[in-house]
Coordinates of C-alpha atoms and ligand atoms in Angstrom, one line a residue:
X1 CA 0.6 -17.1 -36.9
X2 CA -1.0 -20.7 -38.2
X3 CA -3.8 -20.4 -40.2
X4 CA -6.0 -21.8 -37.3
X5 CA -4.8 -18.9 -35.1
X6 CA -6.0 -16.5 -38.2
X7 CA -9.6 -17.7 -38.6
X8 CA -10.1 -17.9 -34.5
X9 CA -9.1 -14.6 -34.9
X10 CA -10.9 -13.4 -37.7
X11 CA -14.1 -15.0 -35.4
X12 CA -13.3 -13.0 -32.1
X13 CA -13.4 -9.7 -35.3
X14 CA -16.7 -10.6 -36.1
X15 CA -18.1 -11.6 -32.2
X16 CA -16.0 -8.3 -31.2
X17 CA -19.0 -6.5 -33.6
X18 CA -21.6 -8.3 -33.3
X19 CA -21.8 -8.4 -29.4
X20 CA -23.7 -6.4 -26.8
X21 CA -21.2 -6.2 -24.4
X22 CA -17.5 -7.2 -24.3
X23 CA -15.6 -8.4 -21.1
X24 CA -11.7 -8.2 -21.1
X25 CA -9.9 -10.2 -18.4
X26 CA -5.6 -9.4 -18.3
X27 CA -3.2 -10.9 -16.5
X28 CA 0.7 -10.7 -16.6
X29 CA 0.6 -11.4 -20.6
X30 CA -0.6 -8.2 -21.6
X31 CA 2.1 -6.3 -19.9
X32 CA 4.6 -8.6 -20.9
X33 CA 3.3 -8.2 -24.8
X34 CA 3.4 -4.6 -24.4
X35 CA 6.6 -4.6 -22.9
X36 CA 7.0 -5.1 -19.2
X37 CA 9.5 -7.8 -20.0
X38 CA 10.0 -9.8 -16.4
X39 CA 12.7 -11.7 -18.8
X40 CA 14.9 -9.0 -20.3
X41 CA 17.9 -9.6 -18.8
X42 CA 19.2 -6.4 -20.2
X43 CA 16.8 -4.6 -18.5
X44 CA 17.1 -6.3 -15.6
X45 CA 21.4 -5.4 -15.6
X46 CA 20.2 -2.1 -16.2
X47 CA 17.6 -1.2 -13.8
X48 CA 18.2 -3.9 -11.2
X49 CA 22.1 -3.7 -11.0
X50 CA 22.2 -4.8 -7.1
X51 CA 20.4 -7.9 -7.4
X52 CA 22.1 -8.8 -10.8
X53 CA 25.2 -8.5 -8.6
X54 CA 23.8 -10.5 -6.4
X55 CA 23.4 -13.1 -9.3
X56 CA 19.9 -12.6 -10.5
X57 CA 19.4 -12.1 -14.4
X58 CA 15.6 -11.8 -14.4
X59 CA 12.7 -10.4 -13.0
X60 CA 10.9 -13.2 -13.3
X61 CA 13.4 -15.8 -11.1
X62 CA 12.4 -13.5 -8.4
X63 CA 8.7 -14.7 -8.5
X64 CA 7.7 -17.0 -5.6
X65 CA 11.1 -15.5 -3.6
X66 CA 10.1 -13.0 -2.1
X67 CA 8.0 -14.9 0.4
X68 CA 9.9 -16.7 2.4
X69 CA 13.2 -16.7 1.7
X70 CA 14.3 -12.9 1.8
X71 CA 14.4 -10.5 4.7
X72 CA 11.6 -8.0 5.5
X73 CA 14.8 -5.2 4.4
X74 CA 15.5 -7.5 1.2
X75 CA 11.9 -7.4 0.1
X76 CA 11.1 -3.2 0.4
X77 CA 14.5 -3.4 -1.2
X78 CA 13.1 -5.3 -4.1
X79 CA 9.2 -3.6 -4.3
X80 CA 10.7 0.0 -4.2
X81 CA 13.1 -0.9 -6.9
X82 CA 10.6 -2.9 -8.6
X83 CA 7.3 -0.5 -8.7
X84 CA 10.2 2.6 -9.3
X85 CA 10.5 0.8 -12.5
X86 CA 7.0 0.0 -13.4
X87 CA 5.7 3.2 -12.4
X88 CA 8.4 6.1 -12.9
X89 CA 10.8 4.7 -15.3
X90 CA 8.3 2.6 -18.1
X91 CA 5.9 5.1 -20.0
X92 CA 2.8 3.8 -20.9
X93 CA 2.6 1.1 -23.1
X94 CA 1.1 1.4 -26.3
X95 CA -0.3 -1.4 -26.7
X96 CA -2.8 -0.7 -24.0
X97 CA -3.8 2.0 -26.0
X98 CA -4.4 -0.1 -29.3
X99 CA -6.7 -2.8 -27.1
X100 CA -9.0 0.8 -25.7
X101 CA -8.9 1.9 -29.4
X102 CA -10.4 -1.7 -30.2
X103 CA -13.2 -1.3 -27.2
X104 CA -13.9 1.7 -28.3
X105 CA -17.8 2.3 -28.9
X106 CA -18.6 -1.0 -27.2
X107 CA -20.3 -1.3 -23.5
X108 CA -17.1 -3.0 -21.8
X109 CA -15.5 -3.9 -18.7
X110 CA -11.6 -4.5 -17.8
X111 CA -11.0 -6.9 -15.4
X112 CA -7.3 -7.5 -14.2
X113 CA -5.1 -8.9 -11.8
X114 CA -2.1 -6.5 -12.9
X115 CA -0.8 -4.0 -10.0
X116 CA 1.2 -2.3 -12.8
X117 CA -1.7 0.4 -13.8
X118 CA -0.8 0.5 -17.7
X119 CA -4.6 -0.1 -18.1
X120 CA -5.2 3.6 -16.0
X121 CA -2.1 5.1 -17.8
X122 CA -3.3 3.7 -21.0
X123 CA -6.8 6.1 -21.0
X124 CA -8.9 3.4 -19.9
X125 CA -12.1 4.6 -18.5
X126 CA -11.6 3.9 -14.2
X127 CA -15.1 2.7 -14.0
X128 CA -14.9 0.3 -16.6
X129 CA -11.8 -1.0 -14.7
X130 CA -11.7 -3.5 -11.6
X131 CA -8.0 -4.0 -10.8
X132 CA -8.8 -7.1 -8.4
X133 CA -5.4 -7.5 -7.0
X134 CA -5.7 -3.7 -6.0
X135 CA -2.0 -1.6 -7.3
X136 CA 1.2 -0.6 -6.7
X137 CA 0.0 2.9 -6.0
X138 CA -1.4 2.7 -2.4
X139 CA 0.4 1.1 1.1
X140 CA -2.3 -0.1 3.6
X141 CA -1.4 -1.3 7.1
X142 CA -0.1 -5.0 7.2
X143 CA -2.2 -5.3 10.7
X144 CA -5.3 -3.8 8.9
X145 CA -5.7 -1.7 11.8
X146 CA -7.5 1.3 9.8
X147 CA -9.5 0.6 5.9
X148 CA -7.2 3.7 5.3
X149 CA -4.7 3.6 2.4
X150 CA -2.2 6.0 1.2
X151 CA 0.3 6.7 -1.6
X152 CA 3.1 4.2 -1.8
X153 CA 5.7 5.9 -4.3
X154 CA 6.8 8.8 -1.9
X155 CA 7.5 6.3 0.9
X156 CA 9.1 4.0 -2.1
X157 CA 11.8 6.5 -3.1
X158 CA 12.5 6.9 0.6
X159 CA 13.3 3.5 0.7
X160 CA 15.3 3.4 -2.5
X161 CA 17.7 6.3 -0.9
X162 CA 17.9 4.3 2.1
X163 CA 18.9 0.8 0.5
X164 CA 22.6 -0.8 1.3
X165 CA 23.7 -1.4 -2.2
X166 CA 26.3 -4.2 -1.5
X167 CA 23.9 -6.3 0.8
X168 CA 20.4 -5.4 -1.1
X169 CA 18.9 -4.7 2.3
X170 CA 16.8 -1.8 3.2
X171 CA 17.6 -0.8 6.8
X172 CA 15.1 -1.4 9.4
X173 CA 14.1 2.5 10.3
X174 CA 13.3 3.2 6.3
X175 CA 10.6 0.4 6.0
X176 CA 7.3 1.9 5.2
X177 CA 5.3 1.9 8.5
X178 CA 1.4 2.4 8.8
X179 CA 1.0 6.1 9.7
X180 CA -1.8 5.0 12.6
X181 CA -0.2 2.3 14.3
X182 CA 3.2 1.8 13.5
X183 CA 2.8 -2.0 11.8
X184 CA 4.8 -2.3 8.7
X185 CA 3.0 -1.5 5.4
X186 CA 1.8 -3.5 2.9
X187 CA 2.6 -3.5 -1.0
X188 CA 0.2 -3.6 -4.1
X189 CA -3.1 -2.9 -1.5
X190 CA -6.6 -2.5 -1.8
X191 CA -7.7 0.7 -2.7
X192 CA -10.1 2.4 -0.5
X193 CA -12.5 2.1 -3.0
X194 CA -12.4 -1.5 -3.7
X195 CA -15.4 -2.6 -3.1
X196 CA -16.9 -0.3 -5.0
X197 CA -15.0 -1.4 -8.1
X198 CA -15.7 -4.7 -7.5
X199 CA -19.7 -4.1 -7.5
X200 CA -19.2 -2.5 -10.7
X201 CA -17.8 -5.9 -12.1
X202 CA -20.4 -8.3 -10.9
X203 CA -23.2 -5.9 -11.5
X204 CA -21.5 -5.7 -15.1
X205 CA -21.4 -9.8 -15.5
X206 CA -25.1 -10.3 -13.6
X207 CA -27.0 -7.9 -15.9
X208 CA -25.2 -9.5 -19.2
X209 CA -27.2 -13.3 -18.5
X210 CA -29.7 -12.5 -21.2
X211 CA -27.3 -10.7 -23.7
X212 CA -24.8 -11.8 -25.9
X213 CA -21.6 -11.3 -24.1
X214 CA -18.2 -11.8 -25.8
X215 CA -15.6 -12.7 -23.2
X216 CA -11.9 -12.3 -23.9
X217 CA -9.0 -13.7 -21.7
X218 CA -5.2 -12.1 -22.5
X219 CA -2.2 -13.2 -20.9
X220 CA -4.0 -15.0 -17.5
X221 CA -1.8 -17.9 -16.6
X222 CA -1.9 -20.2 -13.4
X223 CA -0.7 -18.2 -10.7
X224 CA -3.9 -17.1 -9.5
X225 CA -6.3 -18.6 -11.4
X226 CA -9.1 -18.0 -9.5
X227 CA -8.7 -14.5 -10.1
X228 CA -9.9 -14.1 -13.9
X229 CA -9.5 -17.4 -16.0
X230 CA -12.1 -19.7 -13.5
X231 CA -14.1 -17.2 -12.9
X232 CA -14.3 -16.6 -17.0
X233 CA -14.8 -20.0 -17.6
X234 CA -18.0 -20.1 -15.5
X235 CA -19.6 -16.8 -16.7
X236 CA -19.4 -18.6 -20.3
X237 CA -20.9 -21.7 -19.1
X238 CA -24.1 -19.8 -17.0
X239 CA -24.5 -17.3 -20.2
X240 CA -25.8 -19.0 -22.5
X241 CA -25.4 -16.0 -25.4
X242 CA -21.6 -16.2 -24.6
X243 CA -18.3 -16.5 -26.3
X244 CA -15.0 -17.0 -24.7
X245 CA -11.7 -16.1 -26.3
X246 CA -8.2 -17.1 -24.5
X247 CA -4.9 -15.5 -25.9
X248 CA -1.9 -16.8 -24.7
X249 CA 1.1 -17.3 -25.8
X250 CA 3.3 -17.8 -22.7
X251 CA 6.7 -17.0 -22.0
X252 CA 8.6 -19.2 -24.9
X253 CA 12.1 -18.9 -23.0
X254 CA 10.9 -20.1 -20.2
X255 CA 10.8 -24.1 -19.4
X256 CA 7.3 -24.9 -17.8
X257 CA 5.5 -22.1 -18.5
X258 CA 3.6 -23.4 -22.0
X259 CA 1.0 -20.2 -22.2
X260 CA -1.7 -22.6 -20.9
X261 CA -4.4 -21.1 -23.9
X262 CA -6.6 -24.4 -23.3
X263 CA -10.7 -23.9 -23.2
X264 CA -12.2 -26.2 -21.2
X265 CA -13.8 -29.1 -23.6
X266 CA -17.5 -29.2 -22.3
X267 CA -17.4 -25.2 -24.0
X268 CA -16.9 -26.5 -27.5
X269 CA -18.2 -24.3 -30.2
X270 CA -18.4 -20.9 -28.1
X271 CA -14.5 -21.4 -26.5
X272 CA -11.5 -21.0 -28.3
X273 CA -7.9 -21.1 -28.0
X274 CA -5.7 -18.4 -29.3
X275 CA -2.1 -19.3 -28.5
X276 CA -0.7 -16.2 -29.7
X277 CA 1.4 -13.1 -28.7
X278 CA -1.2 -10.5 -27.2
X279 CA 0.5 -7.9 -29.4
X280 CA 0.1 -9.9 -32.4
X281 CA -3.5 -10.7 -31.5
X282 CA -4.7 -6.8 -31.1
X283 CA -2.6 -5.5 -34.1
X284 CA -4.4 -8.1 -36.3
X285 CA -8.1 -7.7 -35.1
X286 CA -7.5 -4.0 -35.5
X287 CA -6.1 -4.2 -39.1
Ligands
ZN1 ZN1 -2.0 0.2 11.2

């Protein structure tokens, strides 16, 4: 860590105190810090041995995939093998732990577009905690014929008896239908209580215009910025009392993907860049 990092560091310390209220945004950085590794290529041959016979190494060169190129069988294939991972195979991370330890005291709120639910498994208080993407623990119907959700991983392992390991296809009677109308389900929904979450979030952000508000970013890249970093980036601008913090380091292996842990310049002074591992950054403002 350059000694730039250090001091910007040491500031967000001293904000972290001094503030009334602290909002945490997290995206795919965290996890990865804490180690959900959508690299590990070990991991990967491990728990993802169909597709890496298939000629996969990573997680992450399935991002963007799943789309349009694979079958409807080839995609439940993937998500039950995927969130079996995430959800029954990883433990909670500690690191999640160390950043609650760090809120601890404070009146804060988590916002985050991770599915995974380390924040949840990680003692996080659920009302402090708007998971805007919604999370891999509920199926919803793909035709949204009911607001009804239910629990994805006992459908999931159905699914993962059912998959054809030489093809990487889950046949078509074992994808997870909606219990109402028949459509097919749909991954990483909105829990029925959504909106409710969400209320909680701007009701958190609207009442902190007049109050010194320290705003910290970890791990939000570019795939959905719209989700935490713009939004972040405009609370600091309307609240005057506000200080944004951006930690990311990015995934170094990969080509094109840089971290992105610019502030926008018109924030100067009450914006800064911290272009450092999210571990590195929580273990050093809690020394
Ligand atoms: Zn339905």
């Amino acid at each position: 860590m350059d000694e730039n990092a250090r001091e910007t560091l040491a500031l967000l310390r001293r904000e972290l105190d001094a503030a009334d209220r602290v909002l945490v945004g997290a995206g795919a950085g965290l996890s990865a810090a804490a180690g959900l590794s959508y690299l590990d290529a070990e991991v990967f041959r491990k728990y993802f041995p169909d597709m890496y016979r298939l000629g996969y190494r990573c997680q992450y060169e399935l991002v963007g995939m799943k789309d349009d190129e694979w079958t409807p069988g080839r995609k439940w294939a993937y998500w039950a093998t995927h969130i079996h991972y995430v959800r029954e195979i990883l433990p909670p991370l500690p690191l999640y732990g160390e950043l609650l330890a760090l809120l601890e005291g404070k009146d804060f709120f988590v916002v985050t577009s991770n599915a995974d639910r380390q924040f949840m498994r990680g003692g996080f208080p659920m009302e402090r905690l708007f998971e805007f993407q919604g999370n891999y623990d509920v199926l919803g119907c793909s035709r949204r014929c009911t607001e009804h959700t239910w629990e994805s991983l006992p459908a999931l392992r159905e699914v993962l008896k059912h998959i054809d390991h030489e093809t990487f296809e889950c046949p078509e009677e074992a994808i997870p239908r909606c219990p109402y109308c028949g459509a097919p389900a749909e991954i990483a929904f909105r829990p029925e209580n959504y909106e409710e979450g969400y209320r909680r979030y701007a009701d958190f952000v609207n009442s902190s215009a007049e109050l010194r508000l320290c705003i910290v970013e970890i791990g939000v890249g570019f795939n959905t910025p719209g989700v935490i970093r713009r939004p972040f980036e405009r609370f600091a601008r309307l609240i005057p009392g506000s200080t944004l913090f951006r930690i990311n380091k990015g995934y170094a292996d990969l080509r094109d993907h840089p971290g992105y842990p610019n502030v926008p310049k018109d924030l100067a002074g009450r914006a800064f860049s911290l272009p450092v591992d999210a571990g590195e950054a929580i273990r050093a403002l809690a020394d």
